[in-house]
Coordinates of C-alpha atoms in Angstrom, one line a residue:
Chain G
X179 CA -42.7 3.8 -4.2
X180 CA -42.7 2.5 -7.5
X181 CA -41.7 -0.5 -9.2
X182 CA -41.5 -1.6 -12.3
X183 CA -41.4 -5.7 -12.9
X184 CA -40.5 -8.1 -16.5
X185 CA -41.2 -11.3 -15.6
X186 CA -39.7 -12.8 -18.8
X187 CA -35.8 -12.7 -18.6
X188 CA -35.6 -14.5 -22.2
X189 CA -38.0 -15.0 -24.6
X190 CA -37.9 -16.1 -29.0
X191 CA -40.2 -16.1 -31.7
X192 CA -40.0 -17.2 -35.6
X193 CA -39.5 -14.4 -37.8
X194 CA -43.1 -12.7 -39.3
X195 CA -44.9 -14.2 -36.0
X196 CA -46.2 -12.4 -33.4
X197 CA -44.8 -12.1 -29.7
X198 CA -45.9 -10.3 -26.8
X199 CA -43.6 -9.0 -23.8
X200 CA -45.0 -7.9 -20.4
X201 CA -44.5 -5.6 -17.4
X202 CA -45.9 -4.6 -14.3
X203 CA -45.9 -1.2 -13.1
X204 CA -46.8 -0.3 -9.3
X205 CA -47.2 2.9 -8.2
X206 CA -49.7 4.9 -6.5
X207 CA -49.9 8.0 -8.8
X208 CA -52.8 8.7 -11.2
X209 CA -50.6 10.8 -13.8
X210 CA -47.8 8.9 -15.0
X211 CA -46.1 7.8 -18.5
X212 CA -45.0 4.1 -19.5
X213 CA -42.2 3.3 -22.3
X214 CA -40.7 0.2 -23.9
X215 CA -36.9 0.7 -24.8
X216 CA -35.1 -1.3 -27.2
X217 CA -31.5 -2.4 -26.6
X218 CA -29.8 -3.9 -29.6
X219 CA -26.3 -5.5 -29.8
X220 CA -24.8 -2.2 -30.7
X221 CA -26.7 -1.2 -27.4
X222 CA -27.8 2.2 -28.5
X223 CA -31.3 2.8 -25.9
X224 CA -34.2 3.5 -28.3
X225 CA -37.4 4.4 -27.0
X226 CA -40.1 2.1 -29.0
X227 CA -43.3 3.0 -27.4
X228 CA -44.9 5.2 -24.9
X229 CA -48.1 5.8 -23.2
X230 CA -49.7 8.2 -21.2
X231 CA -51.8 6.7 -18.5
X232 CA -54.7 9.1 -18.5
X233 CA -55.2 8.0 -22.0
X234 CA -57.4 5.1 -22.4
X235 CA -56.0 4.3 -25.8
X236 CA -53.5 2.1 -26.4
X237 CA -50.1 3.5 -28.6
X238 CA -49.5 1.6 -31.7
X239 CA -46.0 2.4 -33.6
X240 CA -46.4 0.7 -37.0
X241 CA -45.9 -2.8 -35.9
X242 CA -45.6 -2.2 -32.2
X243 CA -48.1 -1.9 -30.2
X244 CA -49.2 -1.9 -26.1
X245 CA -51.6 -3.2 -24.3
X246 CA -52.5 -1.0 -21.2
X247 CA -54.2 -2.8 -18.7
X248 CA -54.2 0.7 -15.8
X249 CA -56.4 -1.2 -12.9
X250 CA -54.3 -4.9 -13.2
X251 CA -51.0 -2.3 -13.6
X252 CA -50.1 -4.1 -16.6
X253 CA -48.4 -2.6 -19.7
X254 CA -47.3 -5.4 -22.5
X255 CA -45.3 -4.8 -25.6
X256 CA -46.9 -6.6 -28.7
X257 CA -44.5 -7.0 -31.7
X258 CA -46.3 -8.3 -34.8
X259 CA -44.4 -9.8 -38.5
X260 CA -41.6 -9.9 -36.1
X261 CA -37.9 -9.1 -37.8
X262 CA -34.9 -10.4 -37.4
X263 CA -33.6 -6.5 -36.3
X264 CA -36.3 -6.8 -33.5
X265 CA -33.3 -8.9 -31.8
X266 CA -32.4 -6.6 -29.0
X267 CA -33.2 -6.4 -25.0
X268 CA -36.4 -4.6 -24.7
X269 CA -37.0 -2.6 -20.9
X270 CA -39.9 -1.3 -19.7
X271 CA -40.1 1.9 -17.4
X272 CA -42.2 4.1 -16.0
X273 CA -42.4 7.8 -14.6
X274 CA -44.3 10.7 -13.1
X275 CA -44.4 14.2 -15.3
X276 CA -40.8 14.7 -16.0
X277 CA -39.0 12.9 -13.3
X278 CA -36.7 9.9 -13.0
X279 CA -37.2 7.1 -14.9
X280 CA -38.2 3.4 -13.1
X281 CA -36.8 0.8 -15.3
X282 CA -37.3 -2.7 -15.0
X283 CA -34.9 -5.8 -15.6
X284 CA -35.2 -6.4 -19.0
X285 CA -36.6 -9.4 -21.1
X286 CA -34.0 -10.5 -24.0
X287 CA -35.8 -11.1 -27.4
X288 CA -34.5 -13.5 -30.1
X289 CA -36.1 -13.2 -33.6
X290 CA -35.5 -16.9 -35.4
X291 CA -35.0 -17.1 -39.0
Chain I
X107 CA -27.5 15.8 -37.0
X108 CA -28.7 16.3 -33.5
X109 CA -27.5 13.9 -31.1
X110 CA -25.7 12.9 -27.8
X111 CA -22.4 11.8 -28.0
X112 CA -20.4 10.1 -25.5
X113 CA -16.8 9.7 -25.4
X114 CA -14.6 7.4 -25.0
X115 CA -16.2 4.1 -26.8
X116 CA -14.1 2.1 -24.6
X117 CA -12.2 3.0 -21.5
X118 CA -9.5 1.4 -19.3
X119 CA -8.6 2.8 -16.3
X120 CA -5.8 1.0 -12.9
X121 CA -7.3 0.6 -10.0
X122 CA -6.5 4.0 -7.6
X123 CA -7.2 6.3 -11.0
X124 CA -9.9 8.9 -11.0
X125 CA -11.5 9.1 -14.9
X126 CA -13.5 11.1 -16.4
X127 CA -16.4 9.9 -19.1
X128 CA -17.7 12.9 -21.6
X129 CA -21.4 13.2 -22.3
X130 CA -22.2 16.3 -24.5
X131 CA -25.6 17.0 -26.5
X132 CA -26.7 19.8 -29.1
X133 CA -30.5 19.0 -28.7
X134 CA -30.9 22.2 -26.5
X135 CA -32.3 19.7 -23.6
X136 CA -32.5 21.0 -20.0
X137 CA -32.3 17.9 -18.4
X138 CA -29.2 15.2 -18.4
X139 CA -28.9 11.8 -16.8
X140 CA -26.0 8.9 -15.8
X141 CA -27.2 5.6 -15.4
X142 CA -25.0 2.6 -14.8
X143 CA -25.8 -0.8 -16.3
X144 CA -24.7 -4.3 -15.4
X145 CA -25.9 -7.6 -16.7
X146 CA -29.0 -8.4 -15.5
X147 CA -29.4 -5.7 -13.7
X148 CA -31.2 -2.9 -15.9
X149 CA -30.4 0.7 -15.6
X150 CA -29.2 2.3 -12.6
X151 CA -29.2 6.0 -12.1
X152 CA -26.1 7.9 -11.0
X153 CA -26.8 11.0 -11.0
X154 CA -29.2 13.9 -13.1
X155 CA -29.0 17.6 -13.8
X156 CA -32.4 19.2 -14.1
X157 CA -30.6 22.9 -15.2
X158 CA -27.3 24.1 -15.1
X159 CA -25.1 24.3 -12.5
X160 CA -27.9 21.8 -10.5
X161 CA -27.2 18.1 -10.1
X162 CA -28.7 15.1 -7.4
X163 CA -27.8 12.3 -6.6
X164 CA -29.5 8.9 -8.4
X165 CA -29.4 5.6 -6.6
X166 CA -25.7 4.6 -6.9
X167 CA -24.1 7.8 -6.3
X168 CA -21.4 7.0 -4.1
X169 CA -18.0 7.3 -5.6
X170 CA -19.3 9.4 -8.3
X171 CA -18.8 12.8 -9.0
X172 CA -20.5 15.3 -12.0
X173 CA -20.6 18.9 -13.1
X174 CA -22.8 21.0 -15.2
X175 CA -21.3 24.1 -16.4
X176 CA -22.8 24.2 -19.5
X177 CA -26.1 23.0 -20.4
X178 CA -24.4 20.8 -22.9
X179 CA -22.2 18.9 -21.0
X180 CA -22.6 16.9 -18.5
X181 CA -19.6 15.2 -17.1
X182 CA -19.1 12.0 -14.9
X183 CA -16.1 11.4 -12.8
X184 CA -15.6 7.4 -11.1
X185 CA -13.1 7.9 -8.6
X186 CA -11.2 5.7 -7.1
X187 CA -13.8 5.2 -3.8
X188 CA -16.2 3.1 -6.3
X189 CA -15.1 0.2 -5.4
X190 CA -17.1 -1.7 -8.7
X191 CA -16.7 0.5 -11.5
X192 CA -16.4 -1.8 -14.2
X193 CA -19.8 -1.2 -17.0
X194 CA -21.2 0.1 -19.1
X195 CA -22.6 3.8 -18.8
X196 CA -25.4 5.2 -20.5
X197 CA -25.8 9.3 -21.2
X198 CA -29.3 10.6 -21.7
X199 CA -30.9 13.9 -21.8
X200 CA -34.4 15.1 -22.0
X201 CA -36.1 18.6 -23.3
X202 CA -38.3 19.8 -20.0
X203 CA -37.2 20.5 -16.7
X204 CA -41.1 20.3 -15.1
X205 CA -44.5 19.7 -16.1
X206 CA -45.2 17.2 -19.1
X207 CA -42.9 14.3 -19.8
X208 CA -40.6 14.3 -22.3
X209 CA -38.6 11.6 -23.9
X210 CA -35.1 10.7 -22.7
X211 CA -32.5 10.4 -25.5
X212 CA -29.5 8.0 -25.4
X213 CA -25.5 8.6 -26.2
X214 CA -24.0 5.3 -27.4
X215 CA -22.3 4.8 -24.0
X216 CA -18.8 3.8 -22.6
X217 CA -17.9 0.8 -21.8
X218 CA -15.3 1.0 -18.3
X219 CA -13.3 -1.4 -17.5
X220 CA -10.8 -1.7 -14.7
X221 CA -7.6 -3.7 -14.8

Protein backbone atom coordinates (compact mmCIF):
# COMPACT_ATOMS: atom_id res chain seq x y z
CA UNK A 1 0.00 0.00 0.00
CA UNK A 2 0.95 3.43 -0.25
CA UNK A 3 0.64 6.39 1.72
CA UNK A 4 1.29 9.64 1.48
CA UNK A 5 1.71 11.84 4.90
CA UNK A 6 1.89 16.23 5.50
CA UNK A 7 2.62 16.62 8.86
CA UNK A 8 2.03 20.46 8.80
CA UNK A 9 -1.76 21.23 8.70
CA UNK A 10 -0.92 25.09 8.82
CA UNK A 11 2.00 26.83 8.27
CA UNK A 12 3.04 31.13 7.39
CA UNK A 13 5.90 32.93 6.37
CA UNK A 14 6.74 36.82 5.70
CA UNK A 15 6.59 37.68 2.26
CA UNK A 16 10.23 37.45 0.12
CA UNK A 17 11.29 34.65 2.92
CA UNK A 18 11.84 31.30 2.41
CA UNK A 19 9.53 28.36 3.63
CA UNK A 20 9.77 24.79 3.33
CA UNK A 21 6.72 22.22 3.36
CA UNK A 22 7.20 18.43 3.85
CA UNK A 23 5.75 15.00 3.02
CA UNK A 24 6.31 11.49 3.46
CA UNK A 25 5.65 9.03 0.89
CA UNK A 26 5.61 5.12 1.66
CA UNK A 27 5.46 2.73 -0.76
CA UNK A 28 7.32 -0.22 -1.74
CA UNK A 29 7.73 0.44 -5.57
CA UNK A 30 11.09 1.53 -7.15
CA UNK A 31 9.39 3.49 -10.16
CA UNK A 32 7.12 6.03 -9.08
CA UNK A 33 6.45 9.98 -9.57
CA UNK A 34 5.89 12.65 -6.61
CA UNK A 35 4.00 16.16 -7.20
CA UNK A 36 3.21 19.22 -5.15
CA UNK A 37 -0.31 20.77 -6.09
CA UNK A 38 -1.34 24.15 -5.30
CA UNK A 39 -4.91 25.00 -4.14
CA UNK A 40 -5.67 28.66 -4.14
CA UNK A 41 -8.83 30.38 -2.79
CA UNK A 42 -10.35 30.14 -6.21
CA UNK A 43 -9.45 26.41 -5.66
CA UNK A 44 -8.42 25.65 -9.24
CA UNK A 45 -5.70 22.30 -8.61
CA UNK A 46 -2.37 23.27 -10.16
CA UNK A 47 0.39 20.97 -10.34
CA UNK A 48 3.69 23.01 -9.05
CA UNK A 49 6.31 20.46 -9.06
CA UNK A 50 7.06 16.90 -9.96
CA UNK A 51 9.70 14.42 -9.65
CA UNK A 52 10.54 11.20 -10.99
CA UNK A 53 12.03 8.93 -8.45
CA UNK A 54 14.70 7.25 -10.55
CA UNK A 55 16.02 10.62 -10.92
CA UNK A 56 18.54 11.66 -8.49
CA UNK A 57 18.10 15.30 -9.25
CA UNK A 58 16.02 17.37 -7.56
CA UNK A 59 13.13 19.52 -9.80
CA UNK A 60 13.41 23.18 -9.47
CA UNK A 61 10.40 25.43 -11.05
CA UNK A 62 11.76 28.97 -10.91
CA UNK A 63 11.31 29.63 -7.36
CA UNK A 64 10.08 26.21 -6.33
CA UNK A 65 12.02 23.72 -5.67
CA UNK A 66 12.10 19.81 -3.91
CA UNK A 67 14.13 18.20 -1.87
CA UNK A 68 14.07 14.36 -2.59
CA UNK A 69 15.23 12.42 0.18
CA UNK A 70 14.23 8.48 -1.73
CA UNK A 71 15.79 6.18 1.27
CA UNK A 72 14.18 8.46 4.39
CA UNK A 73 10.81 8.67 1.83
CA UNK A 74 10.87 12.21 2.14
CA UNK A 75 9.81 14.80 -0.58
CA UNK A 76 9.65 18.62 0.78
CA UNK A 77 8.47 21.63 -1.15
CA UNK A 78 10.90 24.68 -0.80
CA UNK A 79 9.34 28.05 -1.76
CA UNK A 80 11.94 30.84 -1.83
CA UNK A 81 11.10 35.17 -2.09
CA UNK A 82 7.80 33.83 -1.14
CA UNK A 83 4.61 35.93 -2.66
CA UNK A 84 1.70 36.89 -1.34
CA UNK A 85 -0.20 34.65 -4.50
CA UNK A 86 1.77 31.65 -2.93
CA UNK A 87 -1.34 31.76 -0.42
CA UNK A 88 -3.03 28.54 -1.32
CA UNK A 89 -3.31 24.84 0.13
CA UNK A 90 -0.38 23.00 -1.26
CA UNK A 91 -0.94 18.70 -1.46
CA UNK A 92 1.47 16.40 -2.03
CA UNK A 93 0.83 12.99 -3.89
CA UNK A 94 2.37 10.29 -5.31
CA UNK A 95 1.97 7.50 -8.01
CA UNK A 96 3.20 4.48 -9.97
CA UNK A 97 3.48 4.97 -14.02
CA UNK A 98 0.11 6.23 -14.84
CA UNK A 99 -2.07 5.11 -12.16
CA UNK A 100 -4.11 6.60 -9.42
CA UNK A 101 -2.94 9.38 -7.63
CA UNK A 102 -2.12 9.03 -3.54
CA UNK A 103 -2.78 12.45 -2.11
CA UNK A 104 -2.03 13.53 1.22
CA UNK A 105 -3.95 15.93 3.63
CA UNK A 106 -2.83 19.08 2.76
CA UNK A 107 -0.70 21.78 4.64
CA UNK A 108 -2.38 25.45 4.30
CA UNK A 109 0.21 28.24 3.52
CA UNK A 110 -0.21 31.85 4.51
CA UNK A 111 2.15 34.39 2.82
CA UNK A 112 2.28 37.65 5.36
CA UNK A 113 2.69 40.99 3.98
CA UNK B 1 -7.74 27.48 -25.15
CA UNK B 2 -7.48 23.91 -24.12
CA UNK B 3 -9.00 23.12 -20.92
CA UNK B 4 -11.47 21.12 -18.64
CA UNK B 5 -14.54 22.58 -17.89
CA UNK B 6 -16.93 21.64 -15.36
CA UNK B 7 -20.35 22.69 -14.98
CA UNK B 8 -22.37 23.78 -12.81
CA UNK B 9 -20.13 26.32 -10.50
CA UNK B 10 -22.53 25.82 -7.83
CA UNK B 11 -25.26 23.13 -7.42
CA UNK B 12 -28.23 22.57 -5.07
CA UNK B 13 -29.94 19.59 -5.14
CA UNK B 14 -33.27 18.11 -2.18
CA UNK B 15 -32.51 15.39 -0.47
CA UNK B 16 -34.16 12.05 -2.61
CA UNK B 17 -32.84 13.90 -6.11
CA UNK B 18 -30.42 12.11 -8.42
CA UNK B 19 -27.98 15.07 -10.12
CA UNK B 20 -25.83 14.97 -12.54
CA UNK B 21 -22.31 17.19 -12.56
CA UNK B 22 -20.71 17.79 -16.23
CA UNK B 23 -16.94 17.30 -16.75
CA UNK B 24 -15.96 17.75 -20.49
CA UNK B 25 -12.24 18.31 -21.88
CA UNK B 26 -10.77 19.15 -25.50
CA UNK B 27 -7.12 18.12 -24.46
CA UNK B 28 -7.52 14.87 -26.40
CA UNK B 29 -6.62 12.97 -22.91
CA UNK B 30 -7.42 9.24 -22.51
CA UNK B 31 -7.74 9.11 -19.04
CA UNK B 32 -10.51 11.02 -16.70
CA UNK B 33 -10.93 11.19 -12.96
CA UNK B 34 -13.71 12.26 -10.01
CA UNK B 35 -12.42 13.00 -6.75
CA UNK B 36 -14.47 14.20 -3.89
CA UNK B 37 -13.00 16.80 -1.40
CA UNK B 38 -14.03 17.68 2.11
CA UNK B 39 -12.23 19.91 4.58
CA UNK B 40 -9.50 18.40 5.91
CA UNK B 41 -9.77 15.63 4.18
CA UNK B 42 -7.68 15.95 0.86
CA UNK B 43 -8.84 14.38 -2.38
CA UNK B 44 -10.83 11.36 -2.49
CA UNK B 45 -11.32 9.39 -5.69
CA UNK B 46 -14.67 8.42 -6.97
CA UNK B 47 -14.33 7.02 -9.82
CA UNK B 48 -11.71 6.96 -13.22
CA UNK B 49 -12.00 6.13 -16.88
CA UNK B 50 -8.84 4.87 -18.44
CA UNK B 51 -10.55 4.71 -22.31
CA UNK B 52 -13.94 5.02 -23.36
CA UNK B 53 -16.65 3.19 -22.55
CA UNK B 54 -14.24 1.80 -19.37
CA UNK B 55 -14.73 3.15 -15.87
CA UNK B 56 -13.65 1.62 -11.96
CA UNK B 57 -14.47 2.29 -9.14
CA UNK B 58 -12.14 4.90 -6.78
CA UNK B 59 -12.42 4.72 -2.97
CA UNK B 60 -15.81 6.33 -2.27
CA UNK B 61 -17.74 4.88 -5.03
CA UNK B 62 -20.85 4.00 -3.38
CA UNK B 63 -23.78 6.03 -4.39
CA UNK B 64 -22.10 7.22 -7.48
CA UNK B 65 -22.67 6.54 -10.86
CA UNK B 66 -20.53 7.69 -14.36
CA UNK B 67 -20.43 7.13 -18.02
CA UNK B 68 -18.02 7.49 -20.76
CA UNK B 69 -19.41 7.64 -24.14
CA UNK B 70 -17.21 9.88 -25.49
CA UNK B 71 -13.67 10.40 -24.69
CA UNK B 72 -14.55 13.93 -23.81
CA UNK B 73 -17.02 13.60 -21.37
CA UNK B 74 -17.04 12.17 -18.47
CA UNK B 75 -20.14 12.42 -16.44
CA UNK B 76 -20.89 11.94 -12.56
CA UNK B 77 -24.23 11.04 -11.24
CA UNK B 78 -24.78 11.41 -6.90
CA UNK B 79 -27.82 9.65 -6.36
CA UNK B 80 -29.90 9.74 -3.85
CA UNK B 81 -28.07 6.39 -1.87
CA UNK B 82 -24.99 8.87 -0.97
CA UNK B 83 -26.02 9.56 2.03
CA UNK B 84 -23.19 12.75 2.41
CA UNK B 85 -23.01 14.36 -0.77
CA UNK B 86 -22.53 17.78 0.16
CA UNK B 87 -18.55 19.06 -1.52
CA UNK B 88 -16.81 20.02 -3.51
CA UNK B 89 -15.84 17.81 -6.66
CA UNK B 90 -12.88 18.06 -8.60
CA UNK B 91 -12.62 16.80 -12.65
CA UNK B 92 -9.27 15.85 -13.92
CA UNK B 93 -7.95 14.21 -16.89
CA UNK B 94 -4.59 12.96 -17.94
CA UNK B 95 -3.02 12.19 -21.59
CA UNK B 96 -1.73 8.31 -21.28
CA UNK B 97 -3.65 5.38 -20.53
CA UNK B 98 -0.24 3.02 -19.54
CA UNK B 99 3.27 3.30 -19.40
CA UNK B 100 4.94 6.77 -18.37
CA UNK B 101 3.15 9.20 -16.09
CA UNK B 102 1.49 11.98 -17.18
CA UNK B 103 0.14 15.03 -15.47
CA UNK B 104 -3.40 15.21 -14.27
CA UNK B 105 -5.24 18.47 -15.31
CA UNK B 106 -7.91 20.13 -13.13
CA UNK B 107 -11.72 21.52 -14.12
CA UNK B 108 -12.58 24.40 -11.69
CA UNK B 109 -15.00 21.99 -9.85
CA UNK B 110 -18.62 22.16 -8.42
CA UNK B 111 -19.47 22.96 -5.39
CA UNK B 112 -22.81 20.38 -4.18
CA UNK B 113 -24.74 21.26 -1.70
CA UNK B 114 -27.83 19.58 -0.33
CA UNK B 115 -30.67 21.26 1.34
Amino acid sequence: AQTVTQSQPEMSVQEAETVTLSCTYDTSENNYYLFWYKQPPSRQMILVIRQEAYKQQNATENRFSVNFQKAAKSFSLKISDSQLGDTAMYFCAGSRANRKLIWGLGTSLAVNP
Amino acid sequence: DGGITQSPKYLFRKEGQNVTLSCEQNLNHDAMYWYRQDPGQGLRLIYYSQIVNDFQKGDIAEGYSVSREKKESFPLTVTSAQKNPTAFYLCASTAGTSGTYNEQFFGPGTRLTVL
